């Protein structure tokens, strides 16, 4: 007898790509004879009435207040779903009759996941939550009445063991990596086992996603785009990211290492599947630091990929960039590159963010891509613990020293599992019970020298400060003010900016058109879920 597993992907941004984790889990489950279906909220215009009902039932007003108000963002209007997300989920459950409901979420989509699960609670189906939030805040997630189990760490073994036990009618409270809520309310906390061999996984079952989910714009053209995992985890220790905590988690609990690189042979096997079966036109390489190869591995990848030459997007760090590497990748299909700069003050960046490189080296590195015709985007963050508005201007000044094709400015979200969250709680900048919202325009932090309104004002004018000449900075400063007059000035400057620096009038000036297929909530490569394969 097989187990029917319904995956729920509570995604609020239709620009994000499909998560490889769910596709891998589907393959593993089908390999064992189980049935799998998916409910994906990515293309829903999430309903205001559902939002209001849910908001009124929650204590975490700050987080929930920004949960469902993001408008539908896809420019492909034909993909929009106007029906109720919870209503459609109920219909899906009634038709499929699952034996298990598995949800993968980040912290920013967790409350949406709770809302969806609450709508089907009457069916009394066992539920499991996986992803970065489940991995780093299991004690928070398991308290919700709609969640029966959470997966701490990777989920490939957990989801298959769980489904096998359910189908056999066996007890499943001993499945590794799971916290299981018993009928009397006790929590059984099973241990974490060694990380999976990423070179011994099934091909991802991308067929469970609607075909429309594969079409995404990239630099002015629509492509059939799909993700592919090359690395799991990251060797670096940025404090806004929870990959370092994932490394520590596995170092302490297992004999294995969380950061792993897939073999070039396995990467080639996946690419053949994407090209020949899924008819991919553009590859998004799912890795926090794509250049985290040895020179030998890098050359092997280039030699292999020249047989495909599909355009691709990847992200890396400035320390990893060389002329030779950019030239080699450009010759085989590199279409766009993303860098995380995060902060422009060397000392602050080293002491608070644990990124130890000079501004000169960053400027030098970011002169290289354009020499080979490779456009690039630079991601920045403001609102770090201990930051001031004046310090944030060091980031603006540094961004003025290169000509990025796109840029983004985000306000820090102190996610569970990140060192910066622990620092914020320690310094009383953050309520320890807070759950970060989906809205990256806001902040959960109460910093003594950088107010929320200052952060929001600077975020919306960040690109203006970078691109406009300094003689315009007085006007831009007035546009930072979140007042009627400030909004009028900002709108006028926005129109000028768009007509001067951007071709697409629909592009957001705050992200300057930055398309982030990963949408990882800065929870890079942590556990299974939207950030990376590996967690439920």
Short mmCIF file of C-alpha atoms in Angstrom, two decimals:
data_model
loop_
_atom_site.label_atom_id
_atom_site.label_comp_id
_atom_site.label_asym_id
_atom_site.label_seq_id
_atom_site.Cartn_x
_atom_site.Cartn_y
_atom_site.Cartn_z
CA UNK A 1 0.00 0.00 0.00
CA UNK A 2 1.36 3.42 -0.94
CA UNK A 3 1.27 6.65 1.02
CA UNK A 4 -0.35 9.69 -0.56
CA UNK A 5 1.80 12.76 0.17
CA UNK A 6 0.59 16.28 -0.52
CA UNK A 7 3.32 18.92 -0.54
CA UNK A 8 2.37 22.52 0.16
CA UNK A 9 4.67 25.28 -1.02
CA UNK A 10 3.51 28.55 0.67
CA UNK A 11 5.30 30.91 -1.68
CA UNK A 12 4.26 34.56 -1.89
CA UNK A 13 6.52 35.75 -4.69
CA UNK A 14 5.79 34.36 -8.11
CA UNK A 15 9.22 35.44 -9.33
CA UNK A 16 10.97 32.75 -7.32
CA UNK A 17 11.87 29.53 -9.06
CA UNK A 18 10.59 26.13 -8.12
CA UNK A 19 12.40 24.69 -5.06
CA UNK A 20 14.64 21.72 -5.94
CA UNK A 21 13.96 20.17 -2.54
CA UNK A 22 10.33 19.34 -3.26
CA UNK A 23 11.25 17.97 -6.69
CA UNK A 24 13.86 15.67 -5.15
CA UNK A 25 11.49 14.49 -2.42
CA UNK A 26 8.87 13.71 -5.04
CA UNK A 27 11.35 11.54 -6.95
CA UNK A 28 12.39 9.68 -3.82
CA UNK A 29 8.80 9.05 -2.75
CA UNK A 30 7.71 7.89 -6.20
CA UNK A 31 10.74 5.60 -6.32
CA UNK A 32 9.35 3.88 -3.22
CA UNK A 33 5.90 3.54 -4.77
CA UNK A 34 4.16 6.48 -3.09
CA UNK A 35 1.84 9.04 -4.71
CA UNK A 36 2.72 12.73 -4.68
CA UNK A 37 0.83 15.92 -5.47
CA UNK A 38 1.67 19.58 -4.91
CA UNK A 39 -0.24 22.70 -3.90
CA UNK A 40 1.82 25.78 -4.82
CA UNK A 41 0.57 29.26 -3.86
CA UNK A 42 3.08 31.14 -6.03
CA UNK A 43 0.59 32.34 -8.62
CA UNK A 44 -2.23 33.23 -6.23
CA UNK A 45 -3.30 36.78 -5.56
CA UNK A 46 -3.67 36.02 -1.87
CA UNK A 47 -7.09 37.12 -0.73
CA UNK A 48 -7.64 40.07 1.56
CA UNK A 49 -10.51 38.38 3.39
CA UNK A 50 -8.28 35.43 4.27
CA UNK A 51 -5.61 37.86 5.42
CA UNK A 52 -7.95 39.77 7.71
CA UNK A 53 -9.37 36.62 9.28
CA UNK A 54 -5.91 35.25 9.93
CA UNK A 55 -4.51 38.51 11.23
CA UNK A 56 -7.24 38.84 13.82
CA UNK A 57 -6.46 35.37 15.16
CA UNK A 58 -2.73 35.91 15.70
CA UNK A 59 -0.72 37.43 18.51
CA UNK A 60 2.26 38.24 16.33
CA UNK A 61 0.69 41.34 14.83
CA UNK A 62 3.94 42.84 13.56
CA UNK A 63 4.81 39.83 11.46
CA UNK A 64 1.29 39.02 10.34
CA UNK A 65 0.55 42.61 9.47
CA UNK A 66 2.81 42.26 6.44
CA UNK A 67 1.92 38.70 5.58
CA UNK A 68 -0.59 38.78 2.77
CA UNK A 69 -0.55 42.32 1.50
CA UNK A 70 2.14 41.88 -1.17
CA UNK A 71 0.42 42.24 -4.54
CA UNK A 72 0.68 39.66 -7.24
CA UNK A 73 3.97 40.45 -8.94
CA UNK A 74 4.15 38.37 -12.10
CA UNK A 75 3.98 40.29 -15.35
CA UNK A 76 2.48 37.25 -17.05
CA UNK A 77 -1.11 38.10 -16.20
CA UNK A 78 -2.43 34.89 -17.71
CA UNK A 79 -0.72 32.93 -14.92
CA UNK A 80 -2.69 34.68 -12.19
CA UNK A 81 -5.09 32.63 -10.08
CA UNK A 82 -8.04 34.65 -8.86
CA UNK A 83 -9.61 31.94 -6.76
CA UNK A 84 -9.14 31.51 -3.01
CA UNK A 85 -5.89 29.77 -2.09
CA UNK A 86 -7.39 28.11 0.97
CA UNK A 87 -10.52 27.19 -0.96
CA UNK A 88 -8.50 25.51 -3.68
CA UNK A 89 -6.37 23.73 -1.10
CA UNK A 90 -9.49 22.28 0.53
CA UNK A 91 -10.65 21.03 -2.88
CA UNK A 92 -7.22 19.49 -3.51
CA UNK A 93 -7.35 17.62 -0.19
CA UNK A 94 -10.89 16.42 -0.78
CA UNK A 95 -9.95 15.05 -4.20
CA UNK A 96 -6.47 13.61 -3.46
CA UNK A 97 -7.21 12.39 0.08
CA UNK A 98 -3.57 12.53 1.27
CA UNK A 99 -2.20 10.42 4.11
CA UNK A 100 0.44 13.05 4.88
CA UNK A 101 0.69 16.81 4.29
CA UNK A 102 4.26 18.10 4.04
CA UNK A 103 5.03 21.82 4.03
CA UNK A 104 8.36 23.43 3.25
CA UNK A 105 8.81 27.06 4.24
CA UNK A 106 11.21 29.77 5.21
CA UNK A 107 10.57 31.97 8.23
CA UNK A 108 8.94 34.63 6.07
CA UNK A 109 6.39 32.18 4.68
CA UNK A 110 5.81 30.25 7.90
CA UNK A 111 2.70 32.15 8.97
CA UNK A 112 1.20 31.68 5.54
CA UNK A 113 1.93 27.96 5.92
CA UNK A 114 0.06 27.99 9.24
CA UNK A 115 -2.90 29.68 7.63
CA UNK A 116 -3.05 27.10 4.85
CA UNK A 117 -2.76 24.22 7.29
CA UNK A 118 -5.48 25.69 9.48
CA UNK A 119 -7.88 25.62 6.56
CA UNK A 120 -7.52 21.82 6.27
CA UNK A 121 -7.19 20.97 9.97
CA UNK A 122 -10.69 19.43 9.97
CA UNK A 123 -9.41 16.56 7.82
CA UNK A 124 -7.14 15.34 10.64
CA UNK A 125 -4.25 14.48 8.31
CA UNK A 126 -0.75 14.20 9.85
CA UNK A 127 1.30 17.30 8.99
CA UNK A 128 5.04 17.89 8.84
CA UNK A 129 6.92 21.17 8.45
CA UNK A 130 10.40 21.36 7.01
CA UNK A 131 12.74 24.04 5.73
CA UNK A 132 14.98 26.60 7.32
CA UNK A 133 12.47 27.76 9.91
CA UNK A 134 11.72 24.23 11.07
CA UNK A 135 15.45 23.51 11.33
CA UNK A 136 16.31 26.54 13.45
CA UNK A 137 13.08 27.21 15.34
CA UNK A 138 11.58 23.75 15.88
CA UNK A 139 10.47 24.66 19.39
CA UNK A 140 8.45 27.56 17.94
CA UNK A 141 6.95 25.67 15.00
CA UNK A 142 5.89 22.58 16.95
CA UNK A 143 3.77 24.68 19.31
CA UNK A 144 1.28 25.44 16.54
CA UNK A 145 -1.72 23.15 16.74
CA UNK A 146 -1.73 22.54 12.97
CA UNK A 147 1.81 21.13 12.96
CA UNK A 148 2.33 17.54 14.12
CA UNK A 149 6.00 17.11 13.17
CA UNK A 150 8.97 19.26 12.24
CA UNK A 151 12.06 18.18 10.35
CA UNK A 152 15.33 19.43 11.82
CA UNK A 153 17.99 19.37 9.13
CA UNK A 154 17.84 17.52 5.86
CA UNK A 155 14.73 15.64 4.90
CA UNK A 156 15.49 13.16 2.13
CA UNK A 157 15.72 10.22 4.53
CA UNK A 158 13.08 11.54 6.90
CA UNK A 159 10.33 12.01 4.32
CA UNK A 160 10.84 8.58 2.76
CA UNK A 161 11.06 6.78 6.12
CA UNK A 162 7.95 8.58 7.32
CA UNK A 163 5.95 7.74 4.20
CA UNK A 164 7.06 4.11 4.34
CA UNK A 165 5.96 3.77 7.97
CA UNK A 166 2.62 5.46 7.34
CA UNK A 167 1.89 3.20 4.38
CA UNK A 168 2.78 0.13 6.44
CA UNK A 169 0.62 1.27 9.33
CA UNK A 170 3.63 1.42 11.65
CA UNK A 171 4.42 3.94 14.38
CA UNK A 172 6.53 6.78 13.07
CA UNK A 173 7.54 8.65 16.20
CA UNK A 174 11.12 7.36 15.91
CA UNK A 175 11.95 8.73 12.44
CA UNK A 176 15.35 10.43 12.50
CA UNK A 177 15.58 14.21 12.13
CA UNK A 178 11.96 14.59 13.26
CA UNK A 179 10.37 16.19 16.28
CA UNK A 180 7.04 14.42 16.73
CA UNK A 181 4.10 15.67 18.80
CA UNK A 182 2.35 12.87 20.64
CA UNK A 183 -1.39 12.69 21.41
CA UNK A 184 -0.78 13.80 24.99
CA UNK A 185 1.18 16.85 23.81
CA UNK A 186 4.68 15.58 24.55
CA UNK A 187 7.42 16.18 21.99
CA UNK A 188 9.68 13.31 20.94
CA UNK A 189 12.97 14.75 19.66
CA UNK A 190 14.76 12.26 17.47
CA UNK A 191 18.43 12.67 16.64
CA UNK A 192 19.97 13.96 13.43
CA UNK A 193 21.71 11.49 11.15
CA UNK A 194 24.63 12.10 8.80
CA UNK A 195 23.94 14.31 5.79
CA UNK A 196 22.86 12.58 2.61
CA UNK A 197 25.22 11.78 -0.23
CA UNK A 198 24.30 14.48 -2.74
CA UNK A 199 25.83 12.35 -5.49
CA UNK A 200 23.40 9.53 -4.82
CA UNK A 201 20.02 11.24 -5.19
CA UNK A 202 17.26 10.73 -7.71
CA UNK A 203 16.77 13.18 -10.56
CA UNK A 204 14.38 15.94 -9.45
CA UNK A 205 10.74 15.39 -10.35
CA UNK A 206 10.03 18.83 -11.77
CA UNK A 207 6.87 17.55 -13.46
CA UNK A 208 4.86 18.11 -10.26
CA UNK A 209 5.00 21.89 -10.83
CA UNK A 210 2.66 23.74 -13.18
CA UNK A 211 4.46 24.32 -16.44
CA UNK A 212 3.85 28.06 -16.17
CA UNK A 213 6.17 28.15 -13.14
CA UNK A 214 9.20 27.57 -15.32
CA UNK A 215 8.86 30.74 -17.37
CA UNK A 216 10.70 33.71 -15.92
CA UNK A 217 12.11 36.99 -17.24
CA UNK A 218 15.86 37.50 -17.18
CA UNK A 219 17.51 40.64 -18.43
CA UNK A 220 14.78 41.61 -20.84
CA UNK A 221 13.77 38.19 -22.21
CA UNK A 222 11.44 35.42 -21.10
CA UNK A 223 13.05 32.01 -20.65
CA UNK A 224 12.01 28.52 -19.65
CA UNK A 225 14.22 28.53 -16.55
CA UNK A 226 14.95 25.79 -14.05
CA UNK A 227 17.17 25.47 -10.96
CA UNK A 228 19.99 22.99 -10.51
CA UNK A 229 21.87 22.24 -7.31
CA UNK A 230 25.67 22.18 -7.53
CA UNK A 231 26.59 22.89 -3.89
CA UNK A 232 24.70 22.32 -0.68
CA UNK A 233 25.63 24.75 2.05
CA UNK A 234 28.41 27.31 2.02
CA UNK A 235 32.00 27.39 3.28
CA UNK A 236 31.72 31.02 4.43
CA UNK A 237 30.36 32.36 7.73
CA UNK A 238 28.28 35.46 7.01
CA UNK A 239 26.36 36.32 10.16
CA UNK A 240 23.09 37.28 8.42
CA UNK A 241 22.88 33.78 6.93
CA UNK A 242 22.13 30.51 8.68
CA UNK A 243 24.38 28.30 6.58
CA UNK A 244 27.10 28.70 9.23
CA UNK A 245 24.65 27.43 11.84
CA UNK A 246 23.79 24.49 9.59
CA UNK A 247 27.49 23.64 9.46
CA UNK A 248 27.71 23.83 13.26
CA UNK A 249 24.52 21.77 13.68
CA UNK A 250 25.92 18.90 11.63
CA UNK A 251 29.42 19.19 13.09
CA UNK A 252 27.99 18.80 16.59
CA UNK A 253 25.37 16.14 15.91
CA UNK A 254 26.93 13.95 13.21
CA UNK A 255 30.24 12.78 11.78
CA UNK A 256 29.48 14.35 8.40
CA UNK A 257 29.86 17.82 6.93
CA UNK A 258 26.91 19.88 5.76
CA UNK A 259 28.79 21.75 3.01
CA UNK A 260 29.06 19.42 0.04
CA UNK A 261 29.79 19.74 -3.67
CA UNK A 262 28.13 17.52 -6.22
CA UNK A 263 30.38 15.69 -8.65
CA UNK A 264 30.68 17.06 -12.16
CA UNK A 265 29.31 13.76 -13.49
CA UNK A 266 26.14 14.17 -11.44
CA UNK A 267 25.78 17.80 -12.50
CA UNK A 268 26.04 16.64 -16.11
CA UNK A 269 23.40 13.97 -15.52
CA UNK A 270 20.97 16.56 -14.15
CA UNK A 271 21.69 18.93 -17.02
CA UNK A 272 20.91 16.21 -19.56
CA UNK A 273 17.56 15.71 -17.83
CA UNK A 274 16.82 19.44 -17.82
CA UNK A 275 17.79 19.84 -21.47
CA UNK A 276 16.39 16.68 -23.05
CA UNK A 277 13.34 15.99 -20.88
CA UNK A 278 12.32 19.32 -19.38
CA UNK A 279 13.40 21.40 -22.41
CA UNK A 280 15.12 24.02 -20.29
CA UNK A 281 16.31 27.23 -21.95
CA UNK A 282 18.09 28.83 -19.01
CA UNK A 283 19.76 27.32 -15.94
CA UNK A 284 19.81 28.88 -12.49
CA UNK A 285 22.65 27.30 -10.51
CA UNK A 286 21.37 26.82 -6.98
CA UNK A 287 24.45 27.56 -4.88
CA UNK A 288 25.29 30.21 -2.31
CA UNK A 289 28.78 30.56 -3.73
CA UNK A 290 28.95 29.01 -7.18
CA UNK A 291 32.69 29.66 -7.44
CA UNK A 292 33.37 27.53 -4.35
CA UNK A 293 35.15 24.99 -6.54
CA UNK A 294 38.80 24.05 -6.53
CA UNK A 295 40.60 25.10 -9.71
CA UNK A 296 40.46 21.49 -10.88
CA UNK A 297 36.70 21.24 -10.25
CA UNK A 298 36.13 24.59 -11.94
CA UNK A 299 37.98 23.49 -15.07
CA UNK A 300 36.10 20.18 -15.09
CA UNK A 301 32.80 22.04 -14.91
CA UNK A 302 33.75 24.34 -17.79
CA UNK A 303 34.87 21.41 -19.93
CA UNK A 304 31.61 19.59 -19.24
CA UNK A 305 29.29 22.58 -19.67
CA UNK A 306 30.68 23.59 -23.07
CA UNK A 307 28.59 20.74 -24.50
CA UNK A 308 25.44 22.50 -23.24
CA UNK A 309 26.18 26.22 -23.53
CA UNK A 310 22.80 27.09 -22.09
CA UNK A 311 22.67 30.62 -20.66
CA UNK A 312 22.94 30.53 -16.89
CA UNK A 313 22.76 32.67 -13.75
CA UNK A 314 24.83 32.14 -10.63
CA UNK A 315 25.99 34.02 -7.56
CA UNK A 316 29.34 34.21 -5.86
CA UNK A 317 31.58 36.39 -3.68
CA UNK A 318 33.99 39.07 -4.80
CA UNK A 319 36.98 37.16 -3.36
CA UNK A 320 36.38 34.30 -5.79
CA UNK A 321 36.43 36.36 -9.00
CA UNK A 322 39.33 36.31 -11.45
CA UNK A 323 39.71 37.29 -15.08
CA UNK A 324 40.35 33.68 -16.03
CA UNK A 325 37.21 32.37 -14.35
CA UNK A 326 34.89 35.00 -15.76
CA UNK A 327 36.29 34.54 -19.27
CA UNK A 328 35.91 30.76 -19.12
CA UNK A 329 32.33 30.97 -17.88
CA UNK A 330 31.38 33.64 -20.40
CA UNK A 331 32.62 31.39 -23.20
CA UNK A 332 30.30 28.57 -22.11
CA UNK A 333 27.12 30.51 -21.30
CA UNK A 334 27.42 32.76 -18.23
CA UNK A 335 24.58 35.24 -18.74
CA UNK A 336 24.38 37.12 -15.45
CA UNK A 337 26.25 37.11 -12.18
CA UNK A 338 25.15 38.20 -8.70
CA UNK A 339 27.33 39.40 -5.85
CA UNK A 340 26.47 39.96 -2.22
CA UNK A 341 28.22 43.11 -1.03
CA UNK A 342 25.98 43.70 2.00
CA UNK A 343 27.96 46.57 3.57
CA UNK A 344 30.45 49.19 2.45
CA UNK A 345 32.37 49.84 5.67
CA UNK A 346 35.37 47.49 5.85
CA UNK A 347 35.61 47.34 9.63
CA UNK A 348 31.86 47.01 10.18
CA UNK A 349 31.65 44.36 7.46
CA UNK A 350 34.44 42.34 9.05
CA UNK A 351 33.39 42.75 12.69
CA UNK A 352 29.60 42.44 12.37
CA UNK A 353 29.02 40.47 9.16
CA UNK A 354 32.23 38.40 9.17
CA UNK A 355 33.17 39.34 5.62
CA UNK A 356 36.86 40.10 5.69
CA UNK A 357 38.02 41.68 2.45
CA UNK A 358 39.04 45.17 1.47
CA UNK A 359 36.90 47.63 -0.42
CA UNK A 360 39.67 47.95 -2.99
CA UNK A 361 39.57 44.24 -3.72
CA UNK A 362 35.79 44.45 -4.11
CA UNK A 363 36.02 47.38 -6.51
CA UNK A 364 38.75 45.65 -8.50
CA UNK A 365 36.73 42.42 -8.72
CA UNK A 366 33.59 44.21 -9.90
CA UNK A 367 35.46 45.79 -12.79
CA UNK A 368 36.07 42.34 -14.27
CA UNK A 369 32.62 41.07 -15.40
CA UNK A 370 31.95 43.94 -17.79
CA UNK A 371 35.32 43.44 -19.45
CA UNK A 372 33.94 40.15 -20.72
CA UNK A 373 30.42 41.37 -21.43
CA UNK A 374 28.86 39.83 -18.33
CA UNK A 375 26.15 41.91 -16.62
CA UNK A 376 26.00 41.69 -12.85
CA UNK A 377 23.86 42.63 -9.88
CA UNK A 378 24.98 43.66 -6.39
CA UNK A 379 22.92 42.94 -3.28
CA UNK A 380 23.12 45.21 -0.25
CA UNK A 381 21.62 45.16 3.24
CA UNK A 382 20.92 47.97 5.70
CA UNK A 383 19.64 47.85 9.28
CA UNK A 384 22.31 45.68 10.88
CA UNK A 385 22.59 45.67 14.68
CA UNK A 386 24.84 48.57 15.63
CA UNK A 387 24.41 50.33 12.28
CA UNK A 388 23.53 53.99 11.84
CA UNK A 389 22.25 55.92 8.86
CA UNK A 390 25.72 57.38 8.48
CA UNK A 391 27.30 53.93 8.35
CA UNK A 392 24.77 52.85 5.75
CA UNK A 393 26.05 55.64 3.52
CA UNK A 394 29.38 53.83 3.35
CA UNK A 395 27.49 51.13 1.45
CA UNK A 396 26.08 53.74 -0.92
CA UNK A 397 29.49 55.29 -1.47
CA UNK A 398 31.03 51.90 -2.26
CA UNK A 399 28.27 51.07 -4.75
CA UNK A 400 29.04 54.31 -6.58
CA UNK A 401 32.48 52.92 -7.46
CA UNK A 402 31.20 50.40 -9.99
CA UNK A 403 28.52 50.26 -12.64
CA UNK A 404 26.26 47.41 -11.61
CA UNK A 405 23.57 46.53 -14.12
CA UNK A 406 21.17 45.93 -11.25
CA UNK A 407 21.29 46.45 -7.52
CA UNK A 408 19.12 45.68 -4.53
CA UNK A 409 18.82 47.11 -1.06
CA UNK A 410 17.12 45.03 1.60
CA UNK A 411 16.43 45.75 5.24
CA UNK A 412 17.97 43.06 7.43
CA UNK A 413 15.61 40.36 8.61
CA UNK A 414 17.12 38.66 11.69
CA UNK A 415 16.09 35.10 10.94
CA UNK A 416 16.23 32.22 13.39
CA UNK A 417 19.53 30.39 13.14
CA UNK A 418 21.59 33.45 12.21
CA UNK A 419 24.27 34.87 14.50
CA UNK A 420 22.86 38.36 13.96
CA UNK A 421 19.53 37.31 15.44
CA UNK A 422 21.28 36.15 18.59
CA UNK A 423 23.17 39.45 18.73
CA UNK A 424 19.96 41.45 18.26
CA UNK A 425 18.16 39.55 21.02
CA UNK A 426 21.15 39.88 23.35
CA UNK A 427 21.18 43.66 22.88
CA UNK A 428 17.40 43.95 23.29
CA UNK A 429 16.96 45.11 19.69
CA UNK A 430 14.54 42.27 18.99
CA UNK A 431 11.72 40.47 20.78
CA UNK A 432 13.02 36.88 21.01
CA UNK A 433 9.56 35.56 20.08
CA UNK A 434 9.27 37.60 16.88
CA UNK A 435 8.81 35.85 13.55
CA UNK A 436 10.18 37.84 10.64
CA UNK A 437 7.57 38.95 8.09
CA UNK A 438 7.34 38.35 4.37
CA UNK A 439 7.60 42.07 3.71
CA UNK A 440 11.28 42.95 3.26
CA UNK A 441 10.37 46.66 3.28
CA UNK A 442 10.02 46.61 7.06
CA UNK A 443 12.17 45.77 10.06
CA UNK A 444 11.69 43.83 13.26
CA UNK A 445 14.61 45.57 14.93
CA UNK A 446 14.47 48.50 17.31
CA UNK A 447 17.93 50.02 16.89
CA UNK A 448 18.92 52.98 19.07
CA UNK A 449 20.54 54.96 16.24
CA UNK A 450 18.71 53.85 13.09
CA UNK A 451 14.91 54.09 13.24
CA UNK A 452 12.56 51.92 11.16
CA UNK A 453 11.40 54.98 9.22
CA UNK A 454 15.01 55.92 8.46
CA UNK A 455 15.66 52.42 7.16
CA UNK A 456 12.54 52.40 4.98
CA UNK A 457 13.31 55.86 3.65
CA UNK A 458 16.90 54.98 2.82
CA UNK A 459 15.92 51.69 1.23
CA UNK A 460 13.52 53.34 -1.18
CA UNK A 461 16.09 55.98 -2.18
CA UNK A 462 19.19 53.74 -2.15
CA UNK A 463 19.48 53.39 -5.93
CA UNK A 464 18.93 57.14 -6.36
CA UNK A 465 21.85 57.92 -4.06
CA UNK A 466 24.01 55.48 -6.01
CA UNK A 467 23.13 56.68 -9.51
CA UNK A 468 22.28 60.38 -9.27
CA UNK A 469 25.10 62.97 -8.99
CA UNK A 470 25.77 64.16 -5.47
CA UNK A 471 24.37 67.60 -6.22
CA UNK A 472 20.96 65.89 -6.18
CA UNK A 473 21.43 64.37 -2.73
CA UNK A 474 19.56 67.16 -0.94
CA UNK A 475 16.45 66.38 -2.98
CA UNK A 476 16.90 62.66 -2.39
CA UNK A 477 17.18 63.21 1.35
CA UNK A 478 13.80 64.94 1.32
CA UNK A 479 12.40 61.92 -0.56
CA UNK A 480 13.46 59.68 2.33
CA UNK A 481 10.77 61.20 4.52
CA UNK A 482 7.73 58.95 4.81
CA UNK A 483 5.30 61.84 4.60
CA UNK A 484 2.90 63.11 1.96
CA UNK A 485 5.45 65.67 0.81
CA UNK A 486 8.28 63.14 0.91
CA UNK A 487 6.22 60.67 -1.13
CA UNK A 488 5.55 63.32 -3.79
CA UNK A 489 9.26 64.12 -4.09
CA UNK A 490 10.13 60.42 -4.17
CA UNK A 491 7.62 59.73 -6.95
CA UNK A 492 9.00 62.60 -9.03
CA UNK A 493 12.56 61.37 -8.57
CA UNK A 494 11.46 57.81 -9.26
CA UNK A 495 10.03 58.79 -12.62
CA UNK A 496 13.22 60.65 -13.47
CA UNK A 497 15.35 57.71 -12.37
CA UNK A 498 13.34 55.21 -14.38
CA UNK A 499 13.49 57.23 -17.57
CA UNK A 500 17.21 57.95 -17.15
CA UNK A 501 18.63 54.66 -15.92
CA UNK A 502 16.10 51.92 -16.63
CA UNK A 503 14.40 50.69 -19.74
CA UNK A 504 11.55 48.90 -17.97
CA UNK A 505 9.10 51.36 -16.42
CA UNK A 506 7.54 48.59 -14.34
CA UNK A 507 10.78 47.79 -12.56
CA UNK A 508 10.99 48.48 -8.85
CA UNK A 509 13.53 51.16 -8.10
CA UNK A 510 14.12 49.66 -4.68
CA UNK A 511 15.37 46.44 -6.21
CA UNK A 512 16.21 48.02 -9.55
CA UNK A 513 14.78 45.10 -11.39
CA UNK A 514 16.80 42.57 -9.44
CA UNK A 515 15.31 39.15 -10.17
CA UNK A 516 16.12 36.71 -7.41
CA UNK A 517 15.14 33.24 -8.55
CA UNK A 518 16.15 31.80 -5.22
CA UNK A 519 14.10 34.03 -2.94
CA UNK A 520 15.87 32.58 0.05
CA UNK A 521 15.05 35.12 2.72
CA UNK A 522 18.78 35.44 3.25
CA UNK A 523 18.47 31.95 4.70
CA UNK A 524 20.97 30.73 2.19
CA UNK A 525 21.32 26.97 1.84
CA UNK A 526 19.83 26.14 5.16
CA UNK A 527 17.89 22.94 5.37
CA UNK A 528 15.28 21.80 2.94
CA UNK A 529 12.92 24.12 1.36
CA UNK A 530 13.01 27.19 -0.79
CA UNK A 531 16.62 27.88 0.12
CA UNK A 532 18.09 24.63 -0.98
CA UNK A 533 17.41 20.99 -1.36
CA UNK A 534 17.84 18.98 1.78
CA UNK A 535 15.03 19.93 4.17
CA UNK A 536 11.39 19.06 3.95
#
